[in-house]
Coordinates of C-alpha atoms and ligand atoms in Angstrom, one line a residue:
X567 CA -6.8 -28.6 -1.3
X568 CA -9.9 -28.1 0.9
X569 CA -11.8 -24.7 1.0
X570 CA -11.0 -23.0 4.3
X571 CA -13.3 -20.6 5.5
X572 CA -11.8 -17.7 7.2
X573 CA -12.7 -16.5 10.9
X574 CA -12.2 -13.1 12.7
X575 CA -10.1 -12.7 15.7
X576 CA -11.6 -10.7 18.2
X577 CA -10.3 -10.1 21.8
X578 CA -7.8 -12.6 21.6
X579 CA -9.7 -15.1 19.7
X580 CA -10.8 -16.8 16.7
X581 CA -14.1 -16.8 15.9
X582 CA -16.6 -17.5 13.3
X583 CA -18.4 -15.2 11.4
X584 CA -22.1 -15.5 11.3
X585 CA -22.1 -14.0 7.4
X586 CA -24.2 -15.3 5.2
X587 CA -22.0 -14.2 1.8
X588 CA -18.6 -14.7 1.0
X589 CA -15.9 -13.7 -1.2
X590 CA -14.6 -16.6 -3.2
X591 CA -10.5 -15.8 -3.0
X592 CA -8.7 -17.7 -5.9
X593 CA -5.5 -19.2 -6.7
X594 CA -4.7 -16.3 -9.9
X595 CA -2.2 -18.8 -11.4
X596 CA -4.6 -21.5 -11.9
X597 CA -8.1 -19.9 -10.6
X598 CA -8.9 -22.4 -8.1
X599 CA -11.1 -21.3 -4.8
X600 CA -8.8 -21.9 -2.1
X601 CA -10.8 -20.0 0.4
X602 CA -13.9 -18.3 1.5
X603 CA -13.7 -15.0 2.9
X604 CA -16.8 -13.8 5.5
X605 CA -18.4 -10.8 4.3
X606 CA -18.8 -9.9 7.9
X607 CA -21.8 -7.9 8.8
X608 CA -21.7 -4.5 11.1
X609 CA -22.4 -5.7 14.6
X610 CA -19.3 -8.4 13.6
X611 CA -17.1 -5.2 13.5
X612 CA -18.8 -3.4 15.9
X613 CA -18.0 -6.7 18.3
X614 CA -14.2 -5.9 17.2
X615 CA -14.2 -2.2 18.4
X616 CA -15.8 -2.6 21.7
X617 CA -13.0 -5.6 22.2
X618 CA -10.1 -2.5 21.2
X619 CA -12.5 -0.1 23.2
X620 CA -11.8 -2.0 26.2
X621 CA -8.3 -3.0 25.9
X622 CA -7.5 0.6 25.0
X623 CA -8.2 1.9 28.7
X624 CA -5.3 -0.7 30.1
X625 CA -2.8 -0.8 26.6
X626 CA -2.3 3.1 27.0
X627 CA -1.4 2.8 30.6
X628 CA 1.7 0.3 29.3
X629 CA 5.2 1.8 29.2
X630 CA 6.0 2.7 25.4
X631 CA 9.0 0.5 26.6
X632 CA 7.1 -2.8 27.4
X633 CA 4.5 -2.0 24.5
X634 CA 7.5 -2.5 22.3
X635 CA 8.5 -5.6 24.1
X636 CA 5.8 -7.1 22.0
X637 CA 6.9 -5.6 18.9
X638 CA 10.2 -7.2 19.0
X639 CA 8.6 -10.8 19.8
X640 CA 6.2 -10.3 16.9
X641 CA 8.9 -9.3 14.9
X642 CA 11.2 -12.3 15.8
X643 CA 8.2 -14.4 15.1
X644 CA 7.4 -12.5 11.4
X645 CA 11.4 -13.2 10.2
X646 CA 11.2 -16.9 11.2
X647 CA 7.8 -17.3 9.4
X648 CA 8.9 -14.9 6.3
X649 CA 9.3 -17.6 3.6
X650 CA 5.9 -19.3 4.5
X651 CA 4.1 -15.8 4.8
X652 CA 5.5 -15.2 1.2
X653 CA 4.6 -18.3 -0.1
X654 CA 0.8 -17.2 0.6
X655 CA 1.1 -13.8 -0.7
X656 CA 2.1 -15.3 -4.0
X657 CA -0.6 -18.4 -3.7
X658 CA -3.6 -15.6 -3.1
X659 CA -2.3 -12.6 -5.2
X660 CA 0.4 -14.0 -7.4
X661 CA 2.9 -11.8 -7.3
X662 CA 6.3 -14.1 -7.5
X663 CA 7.8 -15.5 -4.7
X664 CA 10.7 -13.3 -4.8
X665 CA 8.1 -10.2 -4.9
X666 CA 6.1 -11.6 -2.0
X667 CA 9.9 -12.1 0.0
X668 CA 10.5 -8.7 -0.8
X669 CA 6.9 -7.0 0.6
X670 CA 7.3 -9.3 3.3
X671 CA 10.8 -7.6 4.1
X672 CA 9.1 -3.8 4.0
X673 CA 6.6 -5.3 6.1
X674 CA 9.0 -6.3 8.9
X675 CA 10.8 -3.2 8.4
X676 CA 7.6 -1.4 9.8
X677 CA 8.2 -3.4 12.7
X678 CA 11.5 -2.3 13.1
X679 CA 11.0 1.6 12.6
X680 CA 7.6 1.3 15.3
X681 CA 9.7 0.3 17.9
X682 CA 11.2 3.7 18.0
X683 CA 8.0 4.7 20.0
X684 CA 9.7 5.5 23.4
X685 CA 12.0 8.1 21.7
X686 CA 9.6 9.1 19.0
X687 CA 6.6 9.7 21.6
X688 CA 9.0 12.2 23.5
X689 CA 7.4 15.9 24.1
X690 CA 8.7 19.1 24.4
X691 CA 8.9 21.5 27.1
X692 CA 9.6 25.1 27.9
X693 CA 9.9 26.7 31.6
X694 CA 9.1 30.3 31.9
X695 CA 6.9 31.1 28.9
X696 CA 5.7 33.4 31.2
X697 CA 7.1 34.6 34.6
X698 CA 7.0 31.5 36.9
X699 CA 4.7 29.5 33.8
X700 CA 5.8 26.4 32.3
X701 CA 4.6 24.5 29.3
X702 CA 4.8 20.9 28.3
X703 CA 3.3 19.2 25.4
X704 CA 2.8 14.8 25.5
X705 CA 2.1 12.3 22.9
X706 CA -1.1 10.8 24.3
X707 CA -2.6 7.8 22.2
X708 CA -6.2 8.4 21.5
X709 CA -8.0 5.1 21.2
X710 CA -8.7 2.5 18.3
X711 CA -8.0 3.0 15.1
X712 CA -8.5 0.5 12.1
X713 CA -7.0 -0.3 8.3
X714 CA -8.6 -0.9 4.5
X715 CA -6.5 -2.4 2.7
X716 CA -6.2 -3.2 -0.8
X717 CA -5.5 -6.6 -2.5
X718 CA -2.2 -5.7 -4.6
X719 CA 0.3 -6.1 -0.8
X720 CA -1.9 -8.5 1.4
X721 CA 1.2 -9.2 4.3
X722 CA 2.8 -5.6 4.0
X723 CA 0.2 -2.3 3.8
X724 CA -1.8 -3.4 7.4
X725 CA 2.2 -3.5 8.6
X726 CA 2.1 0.4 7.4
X727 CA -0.3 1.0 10.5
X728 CA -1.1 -1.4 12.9
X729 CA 2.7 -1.7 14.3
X730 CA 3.2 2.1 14.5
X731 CA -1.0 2.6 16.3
X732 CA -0.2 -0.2 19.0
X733 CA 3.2 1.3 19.7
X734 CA 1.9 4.7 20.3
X735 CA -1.0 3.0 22.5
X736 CA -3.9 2.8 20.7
X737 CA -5.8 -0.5 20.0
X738 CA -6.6 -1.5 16.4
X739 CA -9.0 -3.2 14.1
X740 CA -7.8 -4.5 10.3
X741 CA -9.8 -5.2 7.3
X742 CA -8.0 -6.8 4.7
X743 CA -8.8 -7.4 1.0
X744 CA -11.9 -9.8 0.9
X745 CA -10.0 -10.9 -2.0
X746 CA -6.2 -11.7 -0.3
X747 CA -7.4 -12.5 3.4
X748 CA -4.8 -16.0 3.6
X749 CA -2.0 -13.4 4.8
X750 CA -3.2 -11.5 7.5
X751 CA -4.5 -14.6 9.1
X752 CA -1.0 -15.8 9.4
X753 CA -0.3 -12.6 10.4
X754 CA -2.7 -12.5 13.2
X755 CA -1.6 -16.1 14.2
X756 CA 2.2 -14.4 14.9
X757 CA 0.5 -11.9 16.8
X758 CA -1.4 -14.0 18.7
X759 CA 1.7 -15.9 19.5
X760 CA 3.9 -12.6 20.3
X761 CA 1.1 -12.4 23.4
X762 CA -0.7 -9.0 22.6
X763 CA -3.1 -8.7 25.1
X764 CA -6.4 -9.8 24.0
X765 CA -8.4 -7.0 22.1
X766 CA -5.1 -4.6 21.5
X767 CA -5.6 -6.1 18.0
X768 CA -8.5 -7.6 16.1
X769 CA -9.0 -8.8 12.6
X770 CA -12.8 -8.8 10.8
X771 CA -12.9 -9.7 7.1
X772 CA -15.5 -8.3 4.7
X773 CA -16.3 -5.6 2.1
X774 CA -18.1 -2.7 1.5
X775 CA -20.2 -3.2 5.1
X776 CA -17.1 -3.5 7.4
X777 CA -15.9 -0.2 5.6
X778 CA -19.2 1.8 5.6
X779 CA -19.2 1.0 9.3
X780 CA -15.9 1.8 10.1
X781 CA -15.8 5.2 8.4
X782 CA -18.8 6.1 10.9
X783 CA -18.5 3.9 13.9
X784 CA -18.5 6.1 17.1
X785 CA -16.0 4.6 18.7
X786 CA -13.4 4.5 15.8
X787 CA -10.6 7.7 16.0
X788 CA -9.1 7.2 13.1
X789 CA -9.0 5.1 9.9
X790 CA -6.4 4.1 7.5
X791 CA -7.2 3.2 4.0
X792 CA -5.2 2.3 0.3
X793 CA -6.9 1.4 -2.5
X794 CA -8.7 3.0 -5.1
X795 CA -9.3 6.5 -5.4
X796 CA -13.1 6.5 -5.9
X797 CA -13.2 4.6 -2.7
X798 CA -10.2 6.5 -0.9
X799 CA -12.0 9.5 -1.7
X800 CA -15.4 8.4 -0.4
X801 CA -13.7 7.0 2.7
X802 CA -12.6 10.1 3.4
X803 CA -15.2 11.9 2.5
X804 CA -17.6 9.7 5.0
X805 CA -14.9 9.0 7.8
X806 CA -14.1 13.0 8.3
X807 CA -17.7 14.1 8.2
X808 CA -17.8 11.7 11.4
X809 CA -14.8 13.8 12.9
X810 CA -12.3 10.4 12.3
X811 CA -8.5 11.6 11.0
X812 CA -8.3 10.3 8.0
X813 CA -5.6 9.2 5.5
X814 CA -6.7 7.2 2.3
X815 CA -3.4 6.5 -0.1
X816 CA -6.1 6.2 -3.3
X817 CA -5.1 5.3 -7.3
X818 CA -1.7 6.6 -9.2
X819 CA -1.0 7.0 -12.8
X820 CA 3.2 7.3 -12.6
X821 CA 5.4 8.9 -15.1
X822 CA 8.6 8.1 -16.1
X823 CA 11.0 11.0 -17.6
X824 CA 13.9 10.1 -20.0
X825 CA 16.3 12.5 -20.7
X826 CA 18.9 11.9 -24.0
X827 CA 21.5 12.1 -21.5
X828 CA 20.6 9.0 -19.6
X829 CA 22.5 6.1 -18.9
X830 CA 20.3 4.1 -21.0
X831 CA 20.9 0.3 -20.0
X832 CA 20.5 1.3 -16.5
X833 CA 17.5 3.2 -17.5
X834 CA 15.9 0.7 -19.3
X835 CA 16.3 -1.4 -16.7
X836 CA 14.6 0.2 -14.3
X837 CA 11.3 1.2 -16.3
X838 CA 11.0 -3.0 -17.1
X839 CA 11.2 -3.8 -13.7
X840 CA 9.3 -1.3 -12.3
X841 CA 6.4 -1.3 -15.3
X842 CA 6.2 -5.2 -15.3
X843 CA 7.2 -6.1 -11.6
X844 CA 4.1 -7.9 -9.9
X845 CA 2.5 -7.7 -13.2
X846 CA 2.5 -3.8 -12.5
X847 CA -0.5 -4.5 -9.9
X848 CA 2.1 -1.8 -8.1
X849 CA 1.0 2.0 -7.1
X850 CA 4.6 2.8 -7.8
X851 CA 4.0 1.0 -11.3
X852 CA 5.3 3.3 -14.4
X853 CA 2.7 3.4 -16.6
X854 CA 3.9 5.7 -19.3
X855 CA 7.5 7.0 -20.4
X856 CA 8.0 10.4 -21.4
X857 CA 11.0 10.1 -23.4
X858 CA 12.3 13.4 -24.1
X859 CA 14.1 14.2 -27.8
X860 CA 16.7 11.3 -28.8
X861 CA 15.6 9.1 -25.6
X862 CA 13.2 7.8 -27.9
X863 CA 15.1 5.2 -30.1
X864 CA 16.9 3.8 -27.3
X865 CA 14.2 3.1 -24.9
X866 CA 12.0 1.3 -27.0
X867 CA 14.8 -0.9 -28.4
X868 CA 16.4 -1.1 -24.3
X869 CA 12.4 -1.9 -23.4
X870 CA 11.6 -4.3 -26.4
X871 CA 15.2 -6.5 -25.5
X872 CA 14.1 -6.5 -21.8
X873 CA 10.9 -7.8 -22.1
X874 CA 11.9 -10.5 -24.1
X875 CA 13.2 -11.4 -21.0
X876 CA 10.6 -12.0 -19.0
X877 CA 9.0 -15.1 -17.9
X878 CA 5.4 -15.2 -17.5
X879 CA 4.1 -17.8 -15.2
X880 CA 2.6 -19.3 -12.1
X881 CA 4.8 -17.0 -9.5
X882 CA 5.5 -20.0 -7.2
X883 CA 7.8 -21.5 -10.3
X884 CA 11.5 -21.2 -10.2
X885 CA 12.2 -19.0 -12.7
X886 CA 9.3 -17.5 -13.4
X887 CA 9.3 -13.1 -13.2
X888 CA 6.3 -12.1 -13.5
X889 CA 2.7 -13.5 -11.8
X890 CA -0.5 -13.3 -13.2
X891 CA -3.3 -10.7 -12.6
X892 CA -5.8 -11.1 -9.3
X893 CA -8.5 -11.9 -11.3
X894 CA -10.8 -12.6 -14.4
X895 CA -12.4 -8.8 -14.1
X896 CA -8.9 -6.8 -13.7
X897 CA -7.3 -9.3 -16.7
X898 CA -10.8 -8.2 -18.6
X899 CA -10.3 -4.3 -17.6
X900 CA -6.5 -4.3 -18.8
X901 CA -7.1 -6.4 -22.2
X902 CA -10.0 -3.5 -22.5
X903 CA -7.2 -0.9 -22.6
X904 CA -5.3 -2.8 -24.9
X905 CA -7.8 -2.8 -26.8
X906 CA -8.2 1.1 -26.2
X907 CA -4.9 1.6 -27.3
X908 CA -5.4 -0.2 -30.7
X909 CA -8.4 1.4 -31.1
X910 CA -7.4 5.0 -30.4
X911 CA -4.3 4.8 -33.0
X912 CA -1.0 4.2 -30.9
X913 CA 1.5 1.3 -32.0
X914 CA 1.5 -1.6 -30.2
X915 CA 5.1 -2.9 -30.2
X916 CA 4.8 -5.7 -27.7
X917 CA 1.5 -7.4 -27.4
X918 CA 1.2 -9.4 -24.2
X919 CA -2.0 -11.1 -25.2
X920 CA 0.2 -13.1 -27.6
X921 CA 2.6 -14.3 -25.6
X922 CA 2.9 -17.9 -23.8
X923 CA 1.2 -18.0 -20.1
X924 CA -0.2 -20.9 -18.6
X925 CA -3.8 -22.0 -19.8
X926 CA -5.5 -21.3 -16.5
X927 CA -5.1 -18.6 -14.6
X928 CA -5.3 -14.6 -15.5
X929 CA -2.0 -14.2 -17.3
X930 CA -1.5 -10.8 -19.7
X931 CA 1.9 -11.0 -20.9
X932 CA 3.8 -7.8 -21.0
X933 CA 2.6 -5.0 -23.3
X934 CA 4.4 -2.0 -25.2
X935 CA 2.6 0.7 -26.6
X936 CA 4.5 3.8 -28.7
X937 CA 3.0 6.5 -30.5
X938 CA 1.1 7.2 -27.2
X939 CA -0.3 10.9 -27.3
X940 CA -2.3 12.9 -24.3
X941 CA -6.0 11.9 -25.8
X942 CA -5.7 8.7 -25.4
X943 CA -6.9 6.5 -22.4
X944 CA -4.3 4.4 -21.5
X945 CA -1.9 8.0 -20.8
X946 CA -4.2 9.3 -18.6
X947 CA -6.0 6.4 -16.5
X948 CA -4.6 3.8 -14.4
X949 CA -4.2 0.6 -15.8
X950 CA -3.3 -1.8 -13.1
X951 CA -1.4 -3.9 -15.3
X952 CA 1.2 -4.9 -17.7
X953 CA 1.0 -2.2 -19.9
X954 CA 3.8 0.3 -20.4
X955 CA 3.4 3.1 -23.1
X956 CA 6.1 5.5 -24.6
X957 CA 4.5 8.9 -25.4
X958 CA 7.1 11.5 -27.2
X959 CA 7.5 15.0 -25.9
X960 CA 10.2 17.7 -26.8
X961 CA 11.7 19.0 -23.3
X962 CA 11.8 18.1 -20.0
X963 CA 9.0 21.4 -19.6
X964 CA 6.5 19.4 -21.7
X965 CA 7.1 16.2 -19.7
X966 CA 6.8 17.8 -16.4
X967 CA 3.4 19.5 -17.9
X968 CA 1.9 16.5 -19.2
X969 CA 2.9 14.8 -15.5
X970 CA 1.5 17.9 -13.7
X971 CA -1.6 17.4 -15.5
X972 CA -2.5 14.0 -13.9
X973 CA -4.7 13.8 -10.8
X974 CA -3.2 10.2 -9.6
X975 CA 0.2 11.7 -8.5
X976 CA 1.9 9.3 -6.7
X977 CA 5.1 8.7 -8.1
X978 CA 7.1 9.6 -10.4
X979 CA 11.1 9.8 -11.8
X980 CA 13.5 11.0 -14.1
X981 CA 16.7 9.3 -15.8
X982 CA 18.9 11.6 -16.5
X983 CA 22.9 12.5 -16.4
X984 CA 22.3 16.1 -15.5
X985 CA 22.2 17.8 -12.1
X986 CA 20.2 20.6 -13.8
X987 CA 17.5 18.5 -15.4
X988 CA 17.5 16.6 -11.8
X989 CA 17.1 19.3 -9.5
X990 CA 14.5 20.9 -11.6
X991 CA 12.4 17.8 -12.0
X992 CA 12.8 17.8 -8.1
X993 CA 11.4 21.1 -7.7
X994 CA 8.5 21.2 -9.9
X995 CA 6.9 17.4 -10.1
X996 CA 4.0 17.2 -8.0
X997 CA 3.6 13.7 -7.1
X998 CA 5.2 13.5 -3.7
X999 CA 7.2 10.2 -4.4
X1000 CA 10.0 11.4 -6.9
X1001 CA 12.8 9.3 -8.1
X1002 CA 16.2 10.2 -9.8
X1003 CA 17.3 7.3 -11.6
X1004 CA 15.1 5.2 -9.3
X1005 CA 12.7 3.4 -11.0
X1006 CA 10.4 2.7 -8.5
X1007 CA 10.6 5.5 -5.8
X1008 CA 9.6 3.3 -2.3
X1009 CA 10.2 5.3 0.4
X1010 CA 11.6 3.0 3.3
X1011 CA 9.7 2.4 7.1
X1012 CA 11.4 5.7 8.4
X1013 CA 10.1 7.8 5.8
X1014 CA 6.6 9.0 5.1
X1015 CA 4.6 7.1 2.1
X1016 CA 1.9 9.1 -0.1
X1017 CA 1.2 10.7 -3.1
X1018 CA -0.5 14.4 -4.0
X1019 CA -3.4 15.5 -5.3
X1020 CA -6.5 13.1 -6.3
X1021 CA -3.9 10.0 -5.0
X1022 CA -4.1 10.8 -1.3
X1023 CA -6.6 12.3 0.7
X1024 CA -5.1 13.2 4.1
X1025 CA -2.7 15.7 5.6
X1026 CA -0.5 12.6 7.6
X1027 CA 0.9 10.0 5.4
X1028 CA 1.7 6.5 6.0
X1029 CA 4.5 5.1 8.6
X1030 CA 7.8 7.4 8.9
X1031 CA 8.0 10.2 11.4
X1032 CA 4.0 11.0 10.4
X1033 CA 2.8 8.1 12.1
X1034 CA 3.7 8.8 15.1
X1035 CA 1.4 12.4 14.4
X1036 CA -1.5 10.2 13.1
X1037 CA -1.6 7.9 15.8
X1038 CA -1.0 10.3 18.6
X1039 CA -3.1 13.4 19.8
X1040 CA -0.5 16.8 21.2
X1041 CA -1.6 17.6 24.8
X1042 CA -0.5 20.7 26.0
X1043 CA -0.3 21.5 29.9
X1044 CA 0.6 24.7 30.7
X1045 CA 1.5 24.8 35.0
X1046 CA 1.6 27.4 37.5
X1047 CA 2.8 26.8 40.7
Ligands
LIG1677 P1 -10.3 -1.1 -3.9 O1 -10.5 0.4 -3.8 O2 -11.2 -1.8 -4.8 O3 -10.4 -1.9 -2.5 C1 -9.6 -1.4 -1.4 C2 -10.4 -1.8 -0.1 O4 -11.6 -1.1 -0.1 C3 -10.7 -3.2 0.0 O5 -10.5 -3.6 1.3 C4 -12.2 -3.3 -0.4 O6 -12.9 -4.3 0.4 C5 -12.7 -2.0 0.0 N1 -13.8 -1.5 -1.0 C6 -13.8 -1.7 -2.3 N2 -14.9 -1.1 -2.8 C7 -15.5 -0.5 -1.8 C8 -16.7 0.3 -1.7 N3 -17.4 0.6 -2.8 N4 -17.0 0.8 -0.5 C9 -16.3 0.6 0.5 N5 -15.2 -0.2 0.5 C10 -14.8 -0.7 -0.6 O7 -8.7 -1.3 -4.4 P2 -8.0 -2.6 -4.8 O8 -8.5 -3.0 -6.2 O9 -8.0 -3.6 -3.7 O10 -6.5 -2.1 -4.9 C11 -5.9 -1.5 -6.1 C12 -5.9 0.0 -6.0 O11 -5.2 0.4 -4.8 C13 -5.2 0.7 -7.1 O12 -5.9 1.8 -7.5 C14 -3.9 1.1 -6.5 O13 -3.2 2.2 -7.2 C15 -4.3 1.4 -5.1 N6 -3.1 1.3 -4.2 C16 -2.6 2.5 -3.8 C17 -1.5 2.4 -2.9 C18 -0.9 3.7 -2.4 O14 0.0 3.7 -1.6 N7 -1.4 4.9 -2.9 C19 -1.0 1.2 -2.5 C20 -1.5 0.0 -3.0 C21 -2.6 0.1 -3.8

């Protein structure tokens, strides 16, 4: 297959980049360059925002009723294309096919819940709050805004913003992952043929550059970002010293409680799929059961008779569950904690570097470690991978203290029969993602996405009810006649 080299899309257009480096963006199942990704320089991006600076000044004045018009075409467009838009989600990241179908669905989803902007973008008002003195507040979109995003969801996470921004009336500019650009592009070809206006949305890949410049462009009021927490953090950091709002979804370390009273084939379930799904490349991943008193015995056997199920391989395959990893470096980090593990003492039950995966390609098989205690470094930093590890504690107390003691709080759940144990796990856990007998807690378009503590830096999380706050500024007018 030839090498395409990727292009922005700026005011309605395609065009080339004038970079001089690229990113090299691999095939994971088989490591072939399928593409070249533009590390687009500063004035590329800067290009893009003037585009959205212009287009902002007629796109606010559109009804929130005919913005949506577009919305629903773009969606229309995004169902029919679905199956193809997956396909290159699992060809660039290689997640399976089935995965990539279902990101694909929460991507359109966004869609769905953004075109709620004529009744979400209502005010309030109050006559009389003093004699013969009224008081309105508005909605008022507030300019361009523009998205980071990571490599693990390269069709969904842009859909947690972009839809929800150009709905309220702001323009918009998304970077993808340099290393998973193949999706947007299709993306941005729907959009293009939906008919946005040219410069409502714009697309410039790159890196590091695009990002620095975004966090302190002028004319930028907001930025979006999910990845990493070093980076969320320093996105942040830069973005809000330049008076941008700011919400960076960063890194996650997830914990999953196991109570003796669980239903235990249902539970073990859940953990597999949610530890191993896309090769646990997830931010909902679990990364480490707490299995509390006589949960022990159970969940490593209901794990170890799970994974035996799954089929690692090039996630394009029929019948293939899990995908490789994105890349040479992230299957070198992981097989580093593996190693770790070994080295620090804990038992490793499962050892994916044995199993059978393709000879190309970054393939870990799935990995079980027990014995796992608090020292250790794969209970306390994120893996990124296919590693799951059993730690033993004596109450649900201890479990909720070891969780509480995590920074990367993103998500995390209990399996358990009780009400009690339930509602108290509810109360206390501090990552703001919580799951009873959910193994991976997702919440849906209409709900707000984001964890606590070093995981998110932000007040207003992702799509839900709180985009319509990030995206919009509250005007207050306050009349008397
Ligand atoms: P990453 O932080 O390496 O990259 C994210 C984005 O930041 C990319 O677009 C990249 O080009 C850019 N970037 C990378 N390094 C940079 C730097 N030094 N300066 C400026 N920009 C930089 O993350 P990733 O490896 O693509 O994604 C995996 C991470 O994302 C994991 O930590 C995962 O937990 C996290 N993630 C979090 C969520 C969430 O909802 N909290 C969702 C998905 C992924």
């Amino acid at each position: 297959m030839p090498v395409t080299r990727l292009q922005n899309y700026i005011g309605g257009e395609w065009v080339d980049s004038n970079a001089s480096t690229t990113y090299p963006v691999t095939n994971p199942a088989n490591g072939e360059v399928i593409g070249e990704c533009p590390l687009s320089s500063a004035d590329e991006l800067d290009a893009a925002v003037q585009s959205a600076r212009a287009a902002f000044e007629t796109w606010r004045r559109v009804p929130a009723q005919e913005r949506v018009q577009y919305l629903f075409r773009f969606k229309t467009l995004m169902e029919k294309h679905a199956e193809e838009l997956a396909a290159i989600v699992t060809r660039e990241n290689g997640k399976t096919f089935s995965e990539a179908m279902g990101s694909v669905g929460r991507g359109i989803q966004m869609i769905d819940t953004a075109t709620g902007a004529p009744s979400m973008l209502m005010g309030q008002a109050l006559e009389d709050i003093s004699a013969g003195i009224d008081c309105e507040s508005v909605r008022q979109p507030m300019g361009v805004f523009a998205c980071i995003a990571p490599f693990n969801f390269p069709a969904m996470v842009p859909l947690w913003f972009f839809p929800f921004a150009v709905a309220c009336g702001n323009t918009f500019v998304c970077k993808p992952s340099e290393q998973v650009p193949f999706s947007q592009k299709l993306v941005w070809e729907l959009i293009h043929e939906a008919g946005f206006p040219p410069g409502v949305l714009n697309l410039v890949n790159g890196g590091r550059e695009v990002v620095e410049s975004m966090c302190s462009h002028a004319d930028i009021a907001g930025v979006s970002f999910v990845g990493s927490s070093p980076v969320a953090e320093k996105v942040y950091a830069t973005a809000a010293s330049n008076r941008k709002r700011v919400q960076a979804l960063g890194g996650a370390k997830n914990f999953i409680t196991v109570m003796p009273d669980a239903d235990m084939v249902h539970t073990t379930n859940n953990v597999c799929e949610s530890a191993f799904g896309c090769a646990g490349e997830r931010c909902l991943a679990a990364s480490v059961v707490l299995t509390v008193g006589e949960a022990h015995g159970p969940v490593r056997a209901g794990l170890q008779e799970q994974m035996e199920k799954i089929v690692v391989g090039d996630g394009s395959q029929p019948g293939v569950t899990m995908g490789p990893l994105i890349n040479a470096k992230s299957k070198q980090r992981v097989l580093a904690f593996i190693e770790s593990g070994v080295a620090e003492g804990a038992e490793l039950v499962v050892d994916g570097r044995k199993a059978t995966v393709p000879s190309k390609g970054f393939f870990i098989g799935p990995t079980l470690f027990d014995g796992v205690t608090q020292d250790m470094k794969i209970a306390t930093e994120e893996i990124f991978g296919p590693v799951l590890c059993i730690q033993q504690v004596a109450s649900l107390e201890e479990a909720l203290a070891i969780a509480k003691a995590q920074p990367l709080a993103n998500a995390n759940s209990i399996f358990t029969s009780s009400g009690k144990s339930a509602r108290q796990f509810r109360y206390e856990v501090d990552a703001s993602m919580a799951g009873v007998n959910i193994g991976v807690a997702a919440p849906m378009s209409f709900f707000s996405f984001g964890g606590a503590k070093g995981s998110f830096f932000g007040d207003l999380k992702a799509h839900g009810r709180e985009a319509f706050d990030f995206f919009t500024d509250r005007k207050v007018f306050i009349t008397r006649w």
